[in-house]
PDB file of C-alpha atoms in Angstrom:
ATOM      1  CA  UNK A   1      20.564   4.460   3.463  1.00 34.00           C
ATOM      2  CA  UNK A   2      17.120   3.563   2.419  1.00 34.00           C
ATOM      3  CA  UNK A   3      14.806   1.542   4.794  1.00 40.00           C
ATOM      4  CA  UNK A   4      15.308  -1.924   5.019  1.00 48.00           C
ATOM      5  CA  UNK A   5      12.613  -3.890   6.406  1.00 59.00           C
ATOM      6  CA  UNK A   6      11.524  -2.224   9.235  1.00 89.00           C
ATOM      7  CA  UNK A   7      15.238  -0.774  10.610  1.00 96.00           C
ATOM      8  CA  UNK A   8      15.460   2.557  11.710  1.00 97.00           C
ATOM      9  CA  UNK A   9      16.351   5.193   8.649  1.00 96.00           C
ATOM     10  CA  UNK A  10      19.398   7.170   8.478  1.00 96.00           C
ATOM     11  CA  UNK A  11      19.003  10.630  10.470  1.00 96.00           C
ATOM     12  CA  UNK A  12      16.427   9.265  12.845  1.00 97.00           C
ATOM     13  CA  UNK A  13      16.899   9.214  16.537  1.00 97.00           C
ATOM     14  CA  UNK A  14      17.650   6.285  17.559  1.00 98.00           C
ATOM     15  CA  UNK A  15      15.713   5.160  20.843  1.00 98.00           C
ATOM     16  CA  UNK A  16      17.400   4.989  23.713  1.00 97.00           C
ATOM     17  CA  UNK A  17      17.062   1.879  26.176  1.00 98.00           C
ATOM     18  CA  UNK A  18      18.801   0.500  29.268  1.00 97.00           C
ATOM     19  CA  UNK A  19      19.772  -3.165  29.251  1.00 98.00           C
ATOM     20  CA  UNK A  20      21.575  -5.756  31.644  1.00 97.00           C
ATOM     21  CA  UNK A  21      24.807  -6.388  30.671  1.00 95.00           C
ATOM     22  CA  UNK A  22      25.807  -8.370  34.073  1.00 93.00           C
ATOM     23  CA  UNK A  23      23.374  -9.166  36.861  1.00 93.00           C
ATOM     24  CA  UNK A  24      24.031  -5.759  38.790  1.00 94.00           C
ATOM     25  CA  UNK A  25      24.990  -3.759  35.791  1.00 94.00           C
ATOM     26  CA  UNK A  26      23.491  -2.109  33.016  1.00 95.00           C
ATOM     27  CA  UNK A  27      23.970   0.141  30.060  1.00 96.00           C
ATOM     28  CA  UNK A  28      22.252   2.904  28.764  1.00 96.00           C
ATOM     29  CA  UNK A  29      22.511   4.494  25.156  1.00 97.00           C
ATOM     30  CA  UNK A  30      22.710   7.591  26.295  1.00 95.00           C
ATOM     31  CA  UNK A  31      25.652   7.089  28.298  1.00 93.00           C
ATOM     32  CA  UNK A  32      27.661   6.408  25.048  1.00 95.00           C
ATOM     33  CA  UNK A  33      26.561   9.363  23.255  1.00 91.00           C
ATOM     34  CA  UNK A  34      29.747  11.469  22.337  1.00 91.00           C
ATOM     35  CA  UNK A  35      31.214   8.916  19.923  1.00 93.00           C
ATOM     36  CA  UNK A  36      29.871   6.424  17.381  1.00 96.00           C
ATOM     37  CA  UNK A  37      28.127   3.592  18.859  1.00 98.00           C
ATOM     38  CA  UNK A  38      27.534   0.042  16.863  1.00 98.00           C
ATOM     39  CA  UNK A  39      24.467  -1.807  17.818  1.00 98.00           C
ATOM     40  CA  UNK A  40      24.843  -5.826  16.696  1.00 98.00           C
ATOM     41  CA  UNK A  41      22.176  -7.144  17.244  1.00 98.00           C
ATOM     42  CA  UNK A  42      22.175 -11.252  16.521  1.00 98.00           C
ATOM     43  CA  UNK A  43      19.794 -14.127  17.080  1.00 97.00           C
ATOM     44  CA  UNK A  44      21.514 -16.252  19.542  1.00 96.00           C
ATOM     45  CA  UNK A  45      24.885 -16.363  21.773  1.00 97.00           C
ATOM     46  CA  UNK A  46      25.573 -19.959  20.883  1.00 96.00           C
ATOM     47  CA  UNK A  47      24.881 -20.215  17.259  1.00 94.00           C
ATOM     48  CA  UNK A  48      27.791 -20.879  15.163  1.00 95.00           C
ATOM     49  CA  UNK A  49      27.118 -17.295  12.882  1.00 97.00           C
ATOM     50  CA  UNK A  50      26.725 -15.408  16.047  1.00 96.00           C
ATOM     51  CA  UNK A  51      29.551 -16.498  17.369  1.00 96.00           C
ATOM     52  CA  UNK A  52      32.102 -15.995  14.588  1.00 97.00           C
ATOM     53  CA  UNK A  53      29.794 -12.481  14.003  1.00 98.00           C
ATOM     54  CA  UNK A  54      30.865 -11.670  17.448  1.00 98.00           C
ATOM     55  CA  UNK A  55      34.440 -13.455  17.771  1.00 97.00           C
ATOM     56  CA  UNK A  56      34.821 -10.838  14.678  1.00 97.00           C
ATOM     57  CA  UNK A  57      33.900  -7.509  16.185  1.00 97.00           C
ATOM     58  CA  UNK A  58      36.537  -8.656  19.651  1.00 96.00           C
ATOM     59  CA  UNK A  59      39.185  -9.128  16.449  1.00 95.00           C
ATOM     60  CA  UNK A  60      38.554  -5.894  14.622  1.00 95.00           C
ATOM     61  CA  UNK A  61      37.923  -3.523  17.981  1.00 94.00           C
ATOM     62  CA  UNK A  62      41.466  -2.049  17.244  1.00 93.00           C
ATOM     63  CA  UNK A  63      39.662  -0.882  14.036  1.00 94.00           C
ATOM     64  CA  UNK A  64      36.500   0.145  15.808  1.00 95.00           C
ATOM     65  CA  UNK A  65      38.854   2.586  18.395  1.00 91.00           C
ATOM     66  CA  UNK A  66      40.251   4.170  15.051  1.00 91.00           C
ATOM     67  CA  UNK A  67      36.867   5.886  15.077  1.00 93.00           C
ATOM     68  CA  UNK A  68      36.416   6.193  18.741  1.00 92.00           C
ATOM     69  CA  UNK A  69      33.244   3.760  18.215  1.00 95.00           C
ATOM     70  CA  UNK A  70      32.191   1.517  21.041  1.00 96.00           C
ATOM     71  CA  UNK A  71      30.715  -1.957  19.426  1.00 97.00           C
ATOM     72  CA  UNK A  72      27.493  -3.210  21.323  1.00 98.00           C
ATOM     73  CA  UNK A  73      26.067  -6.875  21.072  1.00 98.00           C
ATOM     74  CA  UNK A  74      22.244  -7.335  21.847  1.00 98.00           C
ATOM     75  CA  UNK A  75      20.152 -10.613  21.895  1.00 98.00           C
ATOM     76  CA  UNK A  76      16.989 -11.970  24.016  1.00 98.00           C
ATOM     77  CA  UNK A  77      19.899 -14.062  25.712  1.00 98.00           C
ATOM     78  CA  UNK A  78      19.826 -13.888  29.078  1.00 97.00           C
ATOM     79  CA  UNK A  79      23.139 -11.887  30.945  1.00 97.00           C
ATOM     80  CA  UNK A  80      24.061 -15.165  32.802  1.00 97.00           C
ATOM     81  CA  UNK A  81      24.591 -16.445  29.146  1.00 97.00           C
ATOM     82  CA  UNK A  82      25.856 -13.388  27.827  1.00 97.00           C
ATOM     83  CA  UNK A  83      28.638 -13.775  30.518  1.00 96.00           C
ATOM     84  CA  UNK A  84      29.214 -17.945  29.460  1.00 97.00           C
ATOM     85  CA  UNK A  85      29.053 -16.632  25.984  1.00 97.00           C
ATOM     86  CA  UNK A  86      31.728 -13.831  26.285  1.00 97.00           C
ATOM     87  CA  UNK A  87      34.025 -15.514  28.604  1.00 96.00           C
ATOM     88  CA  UNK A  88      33.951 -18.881  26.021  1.00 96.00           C
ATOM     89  CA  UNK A  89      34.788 -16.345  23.227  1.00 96.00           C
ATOM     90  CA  UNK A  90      36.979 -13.974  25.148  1.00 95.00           C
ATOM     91  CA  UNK A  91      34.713 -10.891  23.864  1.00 96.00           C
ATOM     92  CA  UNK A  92      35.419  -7.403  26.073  1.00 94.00           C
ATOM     93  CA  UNK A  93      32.841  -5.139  24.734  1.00 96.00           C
ATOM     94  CA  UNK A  94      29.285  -4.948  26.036  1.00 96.00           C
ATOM     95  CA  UNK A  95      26.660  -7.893  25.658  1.00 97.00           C
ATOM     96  CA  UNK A  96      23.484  -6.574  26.434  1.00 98.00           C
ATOM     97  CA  UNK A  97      20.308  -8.921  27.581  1.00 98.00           C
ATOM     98  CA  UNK A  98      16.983  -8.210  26.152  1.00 98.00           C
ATOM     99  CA  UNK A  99      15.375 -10.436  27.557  1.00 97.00           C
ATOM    100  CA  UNK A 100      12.799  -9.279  29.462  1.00 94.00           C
ATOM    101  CA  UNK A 101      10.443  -8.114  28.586  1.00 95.00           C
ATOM    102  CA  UNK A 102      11.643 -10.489  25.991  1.00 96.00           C
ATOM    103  CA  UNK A 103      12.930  -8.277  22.763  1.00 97.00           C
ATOM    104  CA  UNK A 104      11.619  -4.541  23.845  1.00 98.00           C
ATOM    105  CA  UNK A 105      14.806  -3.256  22.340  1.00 98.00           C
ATOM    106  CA  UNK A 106      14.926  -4.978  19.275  1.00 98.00           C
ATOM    107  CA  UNK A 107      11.225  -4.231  18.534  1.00 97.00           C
ATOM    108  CA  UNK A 108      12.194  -0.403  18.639  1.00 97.00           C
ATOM    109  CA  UNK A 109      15.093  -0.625  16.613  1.00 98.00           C
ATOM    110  CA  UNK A 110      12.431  -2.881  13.846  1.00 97.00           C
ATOM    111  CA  UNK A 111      15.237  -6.018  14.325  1.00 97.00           C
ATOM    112  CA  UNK A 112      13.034  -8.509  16.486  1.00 97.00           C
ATOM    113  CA  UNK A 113      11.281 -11.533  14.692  1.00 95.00           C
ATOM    114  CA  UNK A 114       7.837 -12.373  15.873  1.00 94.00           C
ATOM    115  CA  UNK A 115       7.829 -15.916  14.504  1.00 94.00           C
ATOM    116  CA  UNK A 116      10.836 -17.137  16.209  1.00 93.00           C
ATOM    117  CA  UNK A 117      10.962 -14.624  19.015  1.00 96.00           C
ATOM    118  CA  UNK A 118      14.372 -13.665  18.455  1.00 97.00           C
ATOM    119  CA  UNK A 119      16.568 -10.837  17.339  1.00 97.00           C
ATOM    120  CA  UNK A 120      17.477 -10.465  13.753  1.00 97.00           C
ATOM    121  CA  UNK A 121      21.033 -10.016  12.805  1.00 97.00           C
ATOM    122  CA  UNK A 122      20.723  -6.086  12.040  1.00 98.00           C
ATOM    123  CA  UNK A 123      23.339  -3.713  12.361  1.00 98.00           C
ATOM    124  CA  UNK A 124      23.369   0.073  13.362  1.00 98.00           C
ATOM    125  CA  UNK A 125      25.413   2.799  12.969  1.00 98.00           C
ATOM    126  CA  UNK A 126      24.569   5.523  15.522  1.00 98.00           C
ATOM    127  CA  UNK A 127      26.567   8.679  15.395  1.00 97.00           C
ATOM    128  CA  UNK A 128      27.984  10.991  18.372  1.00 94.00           C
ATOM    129  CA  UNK A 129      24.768  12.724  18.980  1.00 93.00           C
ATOM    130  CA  UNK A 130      22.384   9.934  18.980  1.00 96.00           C
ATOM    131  CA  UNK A 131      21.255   9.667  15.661  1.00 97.00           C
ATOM    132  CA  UNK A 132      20.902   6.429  13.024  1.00 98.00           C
ATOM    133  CA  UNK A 133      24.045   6.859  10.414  1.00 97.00           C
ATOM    134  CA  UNK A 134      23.527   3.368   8.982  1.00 98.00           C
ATOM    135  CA  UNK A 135      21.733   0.179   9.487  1.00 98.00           C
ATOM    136  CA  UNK A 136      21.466  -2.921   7.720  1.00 97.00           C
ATOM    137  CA  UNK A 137      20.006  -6.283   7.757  1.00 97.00           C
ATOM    138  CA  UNK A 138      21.686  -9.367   6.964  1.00 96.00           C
ATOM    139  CA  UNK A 139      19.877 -13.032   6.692  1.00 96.00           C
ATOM    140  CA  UNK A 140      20.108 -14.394   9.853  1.00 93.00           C
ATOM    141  CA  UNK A 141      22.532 -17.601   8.563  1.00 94.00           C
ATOM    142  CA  UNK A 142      24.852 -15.208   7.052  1.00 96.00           C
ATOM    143  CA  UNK A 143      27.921 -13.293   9.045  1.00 97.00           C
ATOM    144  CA  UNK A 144      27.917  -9.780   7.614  1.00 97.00           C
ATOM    145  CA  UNK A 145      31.241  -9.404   8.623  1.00 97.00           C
ATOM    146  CA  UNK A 146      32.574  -5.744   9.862  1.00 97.00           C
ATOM    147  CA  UNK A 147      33.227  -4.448   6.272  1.00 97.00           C
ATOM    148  CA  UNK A 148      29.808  -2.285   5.846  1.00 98.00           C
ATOM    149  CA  UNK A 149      30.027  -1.220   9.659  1.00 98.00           C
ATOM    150  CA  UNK A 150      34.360   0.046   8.926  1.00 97.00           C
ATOM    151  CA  UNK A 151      32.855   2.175   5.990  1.00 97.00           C
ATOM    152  CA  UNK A 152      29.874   3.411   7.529  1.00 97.00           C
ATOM    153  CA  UNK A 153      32.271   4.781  10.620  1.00 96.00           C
ATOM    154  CA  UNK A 154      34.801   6.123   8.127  1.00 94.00           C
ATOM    155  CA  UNK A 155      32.464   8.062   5.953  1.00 95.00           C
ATOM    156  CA  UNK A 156      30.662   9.296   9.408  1.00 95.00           C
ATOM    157  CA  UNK A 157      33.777  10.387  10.206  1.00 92.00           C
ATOM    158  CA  UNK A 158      34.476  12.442   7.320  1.00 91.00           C
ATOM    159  CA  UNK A 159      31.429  14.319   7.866  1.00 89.00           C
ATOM    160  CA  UNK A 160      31.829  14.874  11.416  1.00 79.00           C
ATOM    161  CA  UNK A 161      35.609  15.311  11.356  1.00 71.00           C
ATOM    162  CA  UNK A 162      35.835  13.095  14.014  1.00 57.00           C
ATOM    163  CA  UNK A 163      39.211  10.919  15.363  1.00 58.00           C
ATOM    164  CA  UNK A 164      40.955   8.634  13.647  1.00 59.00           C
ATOM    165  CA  UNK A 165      43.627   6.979  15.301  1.00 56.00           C
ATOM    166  CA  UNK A 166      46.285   4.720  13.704  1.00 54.00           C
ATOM    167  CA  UNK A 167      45.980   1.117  13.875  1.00 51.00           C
ATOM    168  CA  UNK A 168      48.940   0.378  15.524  1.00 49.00           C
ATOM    169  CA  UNK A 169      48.229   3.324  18.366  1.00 51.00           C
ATOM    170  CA  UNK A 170      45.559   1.426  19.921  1.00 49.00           C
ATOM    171  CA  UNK A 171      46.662  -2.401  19.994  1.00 52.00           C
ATOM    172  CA  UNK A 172      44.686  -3.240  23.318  1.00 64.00           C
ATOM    173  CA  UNK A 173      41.486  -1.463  22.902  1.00 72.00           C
ATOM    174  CA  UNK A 174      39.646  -1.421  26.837  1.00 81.00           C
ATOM    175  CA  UNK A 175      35.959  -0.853  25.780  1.00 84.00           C
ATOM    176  CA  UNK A 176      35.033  -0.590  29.544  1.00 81.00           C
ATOM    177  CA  UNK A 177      37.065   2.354  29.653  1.00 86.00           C
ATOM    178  CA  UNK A 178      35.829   3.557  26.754  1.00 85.00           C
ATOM    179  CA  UNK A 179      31.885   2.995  28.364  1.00 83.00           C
ATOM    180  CA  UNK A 180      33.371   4.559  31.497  1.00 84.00           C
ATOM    181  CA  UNK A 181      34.405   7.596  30.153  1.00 84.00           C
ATOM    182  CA  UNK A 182      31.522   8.285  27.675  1.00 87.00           C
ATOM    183  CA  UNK A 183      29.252   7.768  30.816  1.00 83.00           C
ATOM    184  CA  UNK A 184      31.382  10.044  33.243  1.00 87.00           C
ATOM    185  CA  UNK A 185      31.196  12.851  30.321  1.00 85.00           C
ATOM    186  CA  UNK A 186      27.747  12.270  29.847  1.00 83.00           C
ATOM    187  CA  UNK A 187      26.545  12.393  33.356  1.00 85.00           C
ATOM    188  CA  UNK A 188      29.025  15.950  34.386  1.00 84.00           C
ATOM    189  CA  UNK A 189      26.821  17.466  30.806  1.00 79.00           C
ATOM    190  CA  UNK A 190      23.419  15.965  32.774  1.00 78.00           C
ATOM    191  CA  UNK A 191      24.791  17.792  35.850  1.00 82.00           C
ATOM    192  CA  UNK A 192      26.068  20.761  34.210  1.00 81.00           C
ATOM    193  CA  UNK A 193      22.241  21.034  32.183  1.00 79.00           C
ATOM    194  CA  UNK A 194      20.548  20.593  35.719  1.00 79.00           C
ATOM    195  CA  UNK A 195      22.725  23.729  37.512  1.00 74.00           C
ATOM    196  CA  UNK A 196      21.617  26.216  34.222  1.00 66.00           C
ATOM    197  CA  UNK A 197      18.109  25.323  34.229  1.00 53.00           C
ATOM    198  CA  UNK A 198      15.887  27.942  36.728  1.00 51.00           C
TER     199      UNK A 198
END
């Protein structure tokens, strides 16, 4: 994928970051590593093209599991909106607050708009160990629907060989057991790493 205005290119590693996703939790990149991860990142939770953007990804997360990917939405919202937002929308998977300091995340990741001091609607692909597979930018009044993200995680998966699960086999898709598990694997390898060094 070539550059697109200022996103992260293909094969880079993509920055890890901690963010809020309730007022006592948060998330960490690097506890999803071991499966494909897909950053959304969107302007605002109330905006009618965020919303339908996100009210999309809850619809297609059967598709998502197919690929073991964990969907991830980020905006400078903070989480007590986040929470309005997801529980208005019924969305399960992660909303993650950038808020303070206001757009860190986004600035990495070259999806954060100076002018309006908001999050552009940019997309990422990252793959199992941590790396950008695909990102792209869409116009911020436009939905870019799931299509580009479903192929991106389809051909990543033909080059990694990784799972792909039936549609039907995963009707109720729990992304917090998804996080849960990625993060329980990921801190027993942090462990394991810390007993072998001298």
């Amino acid at each position: 994928m070539s550059k697109e205005r200022g996103l992260l290119p293909s094969g880079q590693r993509a920055p890890d970051f901690e963010l809020p996703s309730t007022p006592d939790q948060r998330v960490a990149l690097s506890d999803l590593q071991g499966g494909p991860v897909v950053l959304a990142f969107y302007p605002a939770d109330w905006s009618p093209v965020c919303g339908d953007q996100m009210t999309l990804y809850q619809t297609v997360l059967p598709e998502f599991a197919r690929y073991d990917a964990i969907p991830v939405g980020i905006s400078v919202d903070g989480v007590w909106c986040h929470r309005a937002f997801a529980e208005n929308r019924a969305i399960r998977f992660p909303l993650l607050s950038d808020f303070h300091p206001k757009g860190d995340v986004a600035r990495q990741y070259g999806a954060y708009s100076d002018d309006d001091g908001v999050a552009e609607r940019a997309l990422y692909v990252i793959d199992p160990d941590g790396l950008v597979f695909w990102s792209h930018l869409s116009p911020r009044g436009l939905n870019p629907g799931a299509d580009g993200i479903l192929n991106a995680l389809a051909d990543l998966s033909a080059q990694h060989k990784g799972p792909q699960i039936q549609p039907d086999d995963r009707r109720d898709v729990d992304v917090a057991e998804q996080v849960a598990g990625r993060r329980e694997a990921n801190q027993a390898r942090r462990d394991e790493l810390k007993g072998e060094t001298p």
